Coordinates of C-alpha atoms and ligand atoms in Angstrom, one line a residue:
M1 CA 23.3 51.2 -25.1
P2 CA 20.9 48.7 -23.8
V3 CA 22.7 45.6 -22.0
L4 CA 21.9 41.9 -22.6
V5 CA 23.0 39.1 -20.4
M6 CA 23.5 35.7 -22.3
K7 CA 24.5 32.6 -20.3
F8 CA 25.7 29.5 -21.8
G9 CA 25.8 26.4 -19.9
G10 CA 28.3 23.4 -19.9
T11 CA 26.9 21.5 -22.9
S12 CA 26.5 24.7 -25.0
V13 CA 30.4 25.4 -24.6
A14 CA 31.3 21.6 -24.6
T15 CA 33.5 21.9 -27.8
L16 CA 35.2 24.5 -29.9
D17 CA 32.4 24.1 -32.4
R18 CA 29.7 24.7 -30.0
I19 CA 31.6 27.8 -28.5
R20 CA 31.6 29.1 -32.2
R21 CA 28.0 28.6 -32.3
A22 CA 27.2 30.2 -29.1
A23 CA 29.5 33.1 -30.3
K24 CA 27.5 33.4 -33.5
R25 CA 24.2 34.0 -31.3
V26 CA 26.1 36.6 -29.3
G27 CA 27.0 38.2 -32.7
V28 CA 23.3 38.4 -33.7
E29 CA 22.4 40.4 -30.6
V30 CA 25.4 42.6 -30.9
A31 CA 24.3 43.6 -34.3
K32 CA 20.9 44.3 -32.8
G33 CA 22.8 47.2 -30.8
Y34 CA 23.1 45.6 -27.5
D35 CA 26.2 45.6 -25.3
V36 CA 26.4 41.9 -24.3
I37 CA 27.7 40.3 -21.1
V38 CA 28.3 36.7 -21.6
I39 CA 28.5 34.3 -18.7
V40 CA 30.0 30.9 -19.5
S41 CA 30.2 27.7 -17.7
A42 CA 32.9 25.3 -17.8
M43 CA 32.9 22.7 -20.8
S44 CA 30.5 20.0 -19.9
G45 CA 31.9 17.3 -17.6
E46 CA 35.0 19.4 -16.8
T47 CA 33.7 20.7 -13.2
N48 CA 32.7 17.1 -12.3
K49 CA 36.3 16.1 -13.3
L50 CA 37.8 18.6 -11.1
V51 CA 35.6 17.8 -8.2
G52 CA 36.8 14.1 -8.6
Y53 CA 40.2 15.2 -8.4
V54 CA 39.8 17.0 -5.2
E55 CA 37.7 14.2 -3.6
E56 CA 40.3 11.5 -4.5
T57 CA 43.2 13.8 -3.1
S58 CA 41.4 14.8 0.1
P59 CA 38.1 13.3 1.1
L60 CA 37.1 15.9 3.7
F61 CA 38.9 18.5 1.8
D62 CA 39.6 22.2 2.7
A63 CA 36.9 23.9 1.0
R64 CA 39.2 27.1 -0.1
E65 CA 41.4 24.7 -2.0
Y66 CA 38.3 23.0 -3.5
D67 CA 37.3 26.3 -4.8
A68 CA 40.7 27.1 -6.3
V69 CA 40.4 23.8 -8.2
V70 CA 36.9 23.7 -9.4
S71 CA 36.6 27.4 -10.4
S72 CA 39.3 26.9 -13.1
G73 CA 37.1 25.2 -15.6
E74 CA 35.2 28.6 -16.3
N75 CA 38.5 30.2 -17.1
V76 CA 39.2 28.2 -19.9
T77 CA 35.9 28.9 -21.7
A78 CA 35.9 32.4 -20.8
G79 CA 39.2 33.0 -22.5
L80 CA 38.0 30.9 -25.5
M81 CA 34.8 32.6 -26.1
A82 CA 36.4 36.0 -26.1
L83 CA 38.9 34.7 -28.7
T84 CA 36.3 33.2 -30.8
L85 CA 34.5 36.5 -30.7
Q86 CA 37.6 38.3 -31.7
E87 CA 38.0 35.9 -34.7
M88 CA 34.4 37.1 -35.6
D89 CA 35.8 40.8 -35.4
V90 CA 33.5 41.4 -32.4
P91 CA 35.4 43.3 -29.9
A92 CA 35.4 41.2 -26.7
R93 CA 37.6 40.4 -23.8
S94 CA 37.2 37.9 -20.8
W95 CA 37.0 38.6 -17.2
Q96 CA 37.6 35.9 -14.3
G97 CA 35.5 36.7 -11.2
W98 CA 38.2 38.3 -9.2
Q99 CA 39.0 40.7 -12.1
V100 CA 35.4 42.3 -12.1
P101 CA 35.8 41.9 -9.0
L102 CA 32.6 39.9 -8.2
Q103 CA 32.7 39.9 -4.4
T104 CA 31.3 37.1 -2.4
T105 CA 30.9 35.9 1.2
S106 CA 33.8 33.6 2.5
S107 CA 31.5 30.4 2.6
H108 CA 33.6 28.6 0.2
S109 CA 31.9 26.1 -2.3
A110 CA 28.5 27.8 -1.4
A111 CA 29.4 31.6 -1.4
R112 CA 26.8 34.3 -2.1
I113 CA 27.4 37.4 -4.0
V114 CA 27.9 40.6 -2.0
D115 CA 28.5 43.2 -4.8
I116 CA 29.3 43.4 -8.6
P117 CA 31.1 46.7 -9.2
T118 CA 30.1 47.9 -12.9
D119 CA 32.7 50.6 -13.6
N120 CA 35.4 48.4 -14.9
I121 CA 33.3 46.7 -17.5
N122 CA 31.2 49.8 -18.2
R123 CA 34.5 51.7 -18.9
K124 CA 35.4 49.2 -21.6
F125 CA 31.9 49.3 -23.1
G126 CA 32.3 53.0 -23.3
E127 CA 35.8 52.4 -25.3
G128 CA 33.8 50.4 -27.8
M129 CA 34.2 46.8 -26.4
K130 CA 30.9 45.2 -27.4
V131 CA 31.0 41.9 -25.5
A132 CA 32.3 41.2 -21.8
V133 CA 32.8 37.6 -21.4
V134 CA 32.7 36.8 -17.7
A135 CA 33.7 33.3 -16.2
G136 CA 30.5 32.1 -14.2
F137 CA 30.4 30.4 -11.0
Q138 CA 33.3 32.1 -9.3
G139 CA 34.1 35.2 -7.4
I140 CA 36.5 36.5 -4.4
S141 CA 36.0 36.8 -0.8
A142 CA 36.9 39.6 1.5
E143 CA 40.1 37.6 2.4
G144 CA 41.1 37.7 -1.2
R145 CA 40.4 34.0 -1.7
I146 CA 38.8 32.4 -4.7
T147 CA 35.2 31.3 -4.2
T148 CA 32.6 29.5 -5.9
L149 CA 28.8 29.7 -5.9
G150 CA 27.8 26.1 -5.5
R151 CA 27.0 23.7 -8.3
G152 CA 25.0 25.3 -11.2
G153 CA 26.3 28.6 -9.9
S154 CA 26.8 30.3 -13.3
D155 CA 23.0 31.0 -13.4
T156 CA 23.2 32.9 -10.4
T157 CA 26.5 34.9 -11.9
A158 CA 24.0 35.7 -15.0
V159 CA 21.1 37.0 -13.2
A160 CA 23.3 38.8 -10.7
F161 CA 24.9 40.6 -13.7
A162 CA 21.6 41.3 -15.2
A163 CA 20.6 42.9 -11.9
A164 CA 23.7 45.0 -11.6
F165 CA 23.8 46.4 -15.1
E166 CA 20.0 46.6 -15.2
A167 CA 20.0 44.5 -18.3
E168 CA 17.1 44.4 -20.6
R169 CA 16.8 40.5 -20.2
C170 CA 18.8 37.5 -18.9
D171 CA 18.8 34.7 -21.4
I172 CA 19.8 31.3 -20.0
Y173 CA 21.0 29.1 -23.0
T174 CA 20.9 25.3 -22.1
D175 CA 20.6 21.8 -23.6
V176 CA 16.6 21.9 -23.5
D177 CA 14.5 24.4 -24.9
G178 CA 12.9 25.7 -21.8
V179 CA 11.5 24.8 -18.5
Y180 CA 9.5 21.5 -18.6
T181 CA 6.7 20.1 -16.4
T182 CA 9.2 17.7 -15.3
D183 CA 12.9 16.7 -16.5
P184 CA 12.4 15.7 -20.2
R185 CA 15.1 13.3 -19.8
I186 CA 13.2 10.9 -17.5
C187 CA 9.8 11.4 -18.9
E188 CA 9.1 11.7 -22.4
K189 CA 5.5 13.2 -22.0
A190 CA 7.2 16.2 -20.2
R191 CA 5.8 19.4 -21.8
K192 CA 7.5 22.8 -22.3
L193 CA 5.9 25.7 -20.2
D194 CA 5.7 29.1 -22.1
K195 CA 5.7 30.8 -18.6
I196 CA 6.4 29.7 -15.0
A197 CA 5.8 31.7 -11.8
F198 CA 9.1 32.7 -9.9
E199 CA 7.7 31.0 -6.8
E200 CA 7.2 27.8 -8.7
M201 CA 10.4 27.9 -10.4
L202 CA 12.1 28.5 -6.9
E203 CA 10.5 25.5 -5.6
L204 CA 11.3 23.2 -8.5
A205 CA 15.0 24.4 -8.7
S206 CA 15.5 23.8 -4.8
L207 CA 13.9 20.4 -5.1
G208 CA 16.2 19.2 -7.8
A209 CA 15.2 20.6 -11.4
K210 CA 18.8 21.8 -12.0
V211 CA 17.9 23.8 -15.2
L212 CA 18.3 26.9 -13.0
Q213 CA 20.2 27.3 -9.8
T214 CA 17.8 28.1 -6.9
R215 CA 19.7 31.2 -5.9
S216 CA 19.3 32.6 -9.5
V217 CA 15.6 32.5 -9.2
E218 CA 15.7 34.1 -5.8
L219 CA 17.7 37.0 -7.3
A220 CA 15.5 37.4 -10.4
M221 CA 12.5 37.7 -8.3
R222 CA 14.1 40.0 -5.9
Y223 CA 15.4 42.4 -8.6
N224 CA 12.8 41.8 -11.2
V225 CA 15.2 40.4 -13.9
K226 CA 13.4 39.2 -16.9
L227 CA 14.7 35.6 -17.1
R228 CA 14.3 33.5 -19.9
V229 CA 15.6 29.8 -20.4
L230 CA 16.1 28.7 -23.8
S231 CA 18.0 26.2 -26.3
S232 CA 21.4 27.1 -27.4
F233 CA 21.1 24.3 -30.2
E234 CA 18.1 25.9 -32.2
E235 CA 17.3 29.0 -33.9
Q236 CA 15.7 31.3 -31.6
S237 CA 12.9 33.9 -31.9
D238 CA 12.3 36.6 -29.3
E239 CA 9.4 34.5 -28.0
A240 CA 11.2 31.3 -27.6
G241 CA 12.0 29.3 -24.5
T242 CA 10.2 29.8 -21.0
L243 CA 9.8 33.1 -19.3
V244 CA 10.2 33.0 -15.4
C245 CA 7.9 35.8 -14.3
D246 CA 5.3 37.1 -11.8
E247 CA 2.4 34.9 -11.1
E248 CA 0.2 37.8 -12.2
E249 CA 1.6 37.5 -15.7
I250 CA 0.1 34.0 -16.1
M251 CA -3.6 33.6 -17.0
E252 CA -4.4 30.2 -15.4
L253 CA -2.5 28.8 -12.7
N254 CA -2.1 25.1 -12.6
V255 CA -2.9 23.3 -9.4
V256 CA 0.4 21.3 -10.0
S257 CA 2.8 22.7 -12.4
G258 CA 5.8 20.3 -12.1
V259 CA 7.4 17.2 -10.9
A260 CA 11.0 17.5 -9.6
H261 CA 13.3 14.8 -8.5
S262 CA 16.8 14.9 -6.7
R263 CA 18.4 11.7 -7.2
D264 CA 21.5 11.8 -4.7
E265 CA 19.7 12.0 -1.5
A266 CA 20.6 10.1 1.7
K267 CA 18.6 9.3 4.7
M268 CA 20.3 9.4 7.9
T269 CA 18.8 8.1 11.4
L270 CA 20.1 8.6 14.7
V271 CA 18.8 5.7 16.6
S272 CA 17.7 6.1 20.4
V273 CA 18.9 9.7 21.3
A274 CA 18.0 11.2 24.5
D275 CA 14.4 13.2 24.1
R276 CA 15.5 16.5 25.9
P277 CA 15.1 20.0 25.3
G278 CA 18.0 21.1 23.2
I279 CA 18.7 17.7 21.6
A280 CA 17.8 19.2 17.9
A281 CA 20.0 22.2 18.4
A282 CA 22.7 19.7 19.6
I283 CA 22.6 17.7 16.5
F284 CA 21.8 20.2 13.9
T285 CA 24.0 23.1 14.9
P286 CA 27.2 21.1 14.5
L287 CA 25.9 19.7 11.3
S288 CA 25.2 23.2 9.9
E289 CA 28.7 24.3 10.9
A290 CA 30.1 21.5 9.1
G291 CA 28.4 22.7 5.9
I292 CA 25.9 19.9 5.7
N293 CA 22.8 20.7 3.8
V294 CA 20.2 18.9 6.1
D295 CA 16.8 19.1 4.3
M296 CA 13.8 16.9 5.7
I297 CA 13.8 16.3 9.4
V298 CA 11.7 13.9 11.2
Q299 CA 11.6 13.2 15.0
N300 CA 9.8 10.1 15.9
I301 CA 7.6 9.7 19.1
S302 CA 9.7 9.3 22.1
D303 CA 9.7 5.9 24.1
E304 CA 11.0 6.1 27.8
G305 CA 12.9 9.3 27.1
R306 CA 14.6 8.1 24.0
T307 CA 13.6 8.7 20.4
D308 CA 14.9 8.4 16.8
M309 CA 15.9 11.4 14.8
T310 CA 15.9 11.0 11.0
F311 CA 17.3 13.6 8.3
S312 CA 18.1 13.7 4.9
C313 CA 21.2 15.3 3.1
P314 CA 23.1 14.9 -0.1
T315 CA 24.8 11.5 -0.6
N316 CA 28.2 13.2 -1.0
Q317 CA 28.0 14.8 2.4
V318 CA 27.2 11.5 4.3
A319 CA 30.9 10.9 5.2
R320 CA 31.2 14.4 6.8
A321 CA 27.8 14.2 8.4
E322 CA 28.8 10.9 9.9
K323 CA 32.2 12.2 11.1
T324 CA 30.6 15.3 12.7
L325 CA 28.0 13.1 14.7
Q326 CA 30.5 10.8 15.9
D327 CA 32.8 13.6 17.0
C328 CA 29.8 15.1 19.0
K329 CA 29.1 11.6 20.6
E330 CA 32.9 11.2 21.8
A331 CA 32.8 14.8 23.0
G332 CA 29.6 13.9 24.9
S333 CA 27.2 16.7 23.5
I334 CA 24.7 13.8 22.0
N335 CA 24.4 10.3 22.7
F336 CA 22.9 7.6 20.2
A337 CA 22.9 4.0 20.0
E338 CA 23.5 3.8 16.3
L339 CA 23.8 5.9 13.1
K340 CA 22.3 4.5 10.2
A341 CA 22.9 5.8 6.7
D342 CA 20.5 4.7 3.8
T343 CA 22.2 6.2 0.6
E344 CA 19.8 4.6 -1.9
V345 CA 16.9 7.1 -1.9
C346 CA 15.9 9.9 -3.8
K347 CA 13.4 12.8 -3.3
I348 CA 10.2 13.2 -5.5
S349 CA 8.2 16.5 -5.2
V350 CA 5.1 18.0 -6.8
V351 CA 4.9 21.7 -7.1
G352 CA 2.1 24.2 -8.0
I353 CA 0.7 27.4 -6.8
G354 CA -3.0 26.3 -7.3
M355 CA -2.3 23.9 -4.6
R356 CA -2.8 26.7 -2.0
S357 CA -6.5 26.8 -3.0
Q358 CA -7.2 23.2 -3.8
P359 CA -7.0 20.5 -1.2
G360 CA -6.4 16.7 -1.8
V361 CA -3.1 17.0 -3.8
A362 CA -1.1 15.2 -1.0
A363 CA -3.8 12.5 -0.7
K364 CA -3.7 11.9 -4.5
M365 CA 0.2 11.9 -4.7
F366 CA 0.2 9.3 -1.9
K367 CA -2.2 7.2 -3.7
V368 CA -0.5 7.2 -6.9
L369 CA 2.7 6.2 -5.2
S370 CA 0.9 3.3 -3.4
D371 CA -0.7 2.1 -6.5
E372 CA 2.7 1.5 -7.9
G373 CA 3.9 -0.3 -4.8
I374 CA 6.4 2.5 -3.7
N375 CA 7.0 3.0 -0.1
I376 CA 7.2 6.5 1.1
K377 CA 10.0 6.9 3.9
V378 CA 9.6 10.7 4.8
I379 CA 7.2 13.3 3.9
T380 CA 7.4 17.1 3.9
T381 CA 5.0 19.8 2.7
S382 CA 4.9 23.6 2.3
E383 CA 2.1 25.7 0.9
I384 CA 3.0 24.8 -2.7
K385 CA 4.8 21.4 -2.8
I386 CA 4.7 18.1 -1.4
S387 CA 8.0 16.1 -1.1
V388 CA 8.7 12.4 -0.4
L389 CA 11.7 10.2 0.1
I390 CA 11.5 6.9 -1.7
D391 CA 13.7 4.1 -2.9
R392 CA 16.0 5.4 -5.6
K393 CA 15.2 2.5 -8.0
Y394 CA 11.6 3.9 -8.3
M395 CA 12.6 7.3 -9.2
E396 CA 11.6 7.2 -12.9
L397 CA 8.4 5.2 -12.3
A398 CA 7.3 7.8 -9.6
V399 CA 8.1 10.7 -11.8
Q400 CA 6.0 9.4 -14.7
A401 CA 3.2 8.0 -12.7
L402 CA 2.7 11.5 -10.9
H403 CA 3.2 13.2 -14.2
D404 CA 0.4 11.0 -15.7
A405 CA -2.0 11.3 -12.6
F406 CA -1.7 15.1 -12.5
E407 CA -2.2 15.3 -16.4
L408 CA 0.8 17.5 -16.8
E409 CA 1.1 16.5 -20.3
K410 CA -1.9 19.2 -20.8
A411 CA -0.2 21.8 -19.0
A412 CA 0.5 25.0 -20.8
Ligands
ADP1 P1 23.6 23.8 -18.4 O1 24.8 23.0 -18.3 O2 23.4 24.5 -19.4 O3 23.6 24.8 -17.0 P2 22.0 21.8 -16.6 O4 22.3 20.5 -16.9 O5 22.6 22.6 -15.3 O6 22.5 22.7 -18.0 O7 20.4 22.1 -16.8 C1 19.7 21.7 -17.8 C2 19.1 20.2 -17.4 O8 18.1 20.3 -16.5 C3 18.4 19.5 -18.7 O9 19.1 18.9 -19.6 C4 17.5 18.7 -17.9 O10 17.7 17.3 -17.8 C5 17.4 19.1 -16.4 N1 16.0 19.4 -16.0 C6 15.6 18.9 -14.8 N2 14.3 19.3 -14.6 C7 14.1 20.0 -15.8 C8 12.9 20.8 -16.0 N3 11.6 20.7 -15.3 N4 12.8 21.4 -17.2 C9 13.9 21.4 -18.0 N5 15.0 20.8 -17.6 C10 15.0 20.3 -16.5
LIG2 N1 30.5 24.6 -13.9 C1 29.8 24.7 -12.8 C2 29.0 23.4 -12.6 O1 29.0 22.5 -13.2 C3 28.8 25.9 -12.7 C4 27.9 25.9 -13.9 O2 28.0 25.3 -14.9 O3 26.7 26.7 -13.7 O4 28.4 23.4 -11.4
MG3 MG1 23.2 24.5 -14.8

């Protein structure tokens, strides 16, 4: 039988009613003759609640216990989805990550998938089971501990299953009907794209467009998974949603395809550090070992052998980053006059493959922001994206102004 992977995100399984609606969609595919692997997220809000419990109990928590707690939301929905399907006379059963077993690295809270053995589930398909419901977001490490794949990780579970089972398609059902030129919740002119190239989707995802987790796009690209994003709230045809595909499959590439934002960024500055060989390694190695996701990095020009070093990281990692750097200072491996944290910033990015061959996009972006009176604090660029850090209060304004300036309402 051909295999189909269907993933339902948090809002799509937020209530028993919505689980029933999702199960009906699964039933439609079963009726077409597919063996279906359903990946479920936790009910909407549930993972945030669990993360809150952990942070309140232990601010600098042990990541292994964090995973034990936050992975649990998916267990509930996997069981409920299997029960709902059984009530509809569709033969189904649930699997938690460790039962598959979905093996991962031991980087707790940000684990990577190592292997998905297919024999267990395939044997059940052979015995007449039609739907395997798998709890997304979770796996098991070589040490036998429960791991999670990072926020939004059920998308990655879904794509990894699609690759492992050579599924015909991986359909990501969510609360919007596809990938848009920007987050439709903050720009009403946002336009749905019929197709988006893997590379653009990869940038948009890593720059904050949370509609797909970055790793899921990477995996889809590597294993050539046919990946589609569509709404669980509307009736769907086979052409619905957005197809994430190779750039060769897209006729006309846009110079700019999308604007992404990442709300919870912090800008940290080490004031007056010694400007000597090895200083960047002395700062960023311990941060990386502490699991801090450092993003943009700027080193200022040096003055009398001292310099300022600025970097950005997620706001919820500021306390850990501060502790790590203060510990380094006490141990004597780095020295700085002051450590400043600006936790009221956000990152705005424009992304487009067409930028490779069209100069002037950065200049235009800076002009648009300056016309709105928005100050740019940090800039980084790559071949197909430009990102800036700005004050968070200007986030919506910046996204809308850039969407207008690059005429994304006309994008297809
Ligand atoms: P799920 O719970 O189904 O995994 P998410 O909340 O993780 O859903 O992702 C869907 C959300 O992503 C949408 O509700 C939307 O607000 C947001 N989003 C951000 N950028 C985009 C974009 N470019 N296109 C579509 N949705 C986007
Ligand atoms: N429930 C997890 C989260 O909220 C994983 C997911 O939904 O993809 O991050
Ligand atoms: Mg998600």
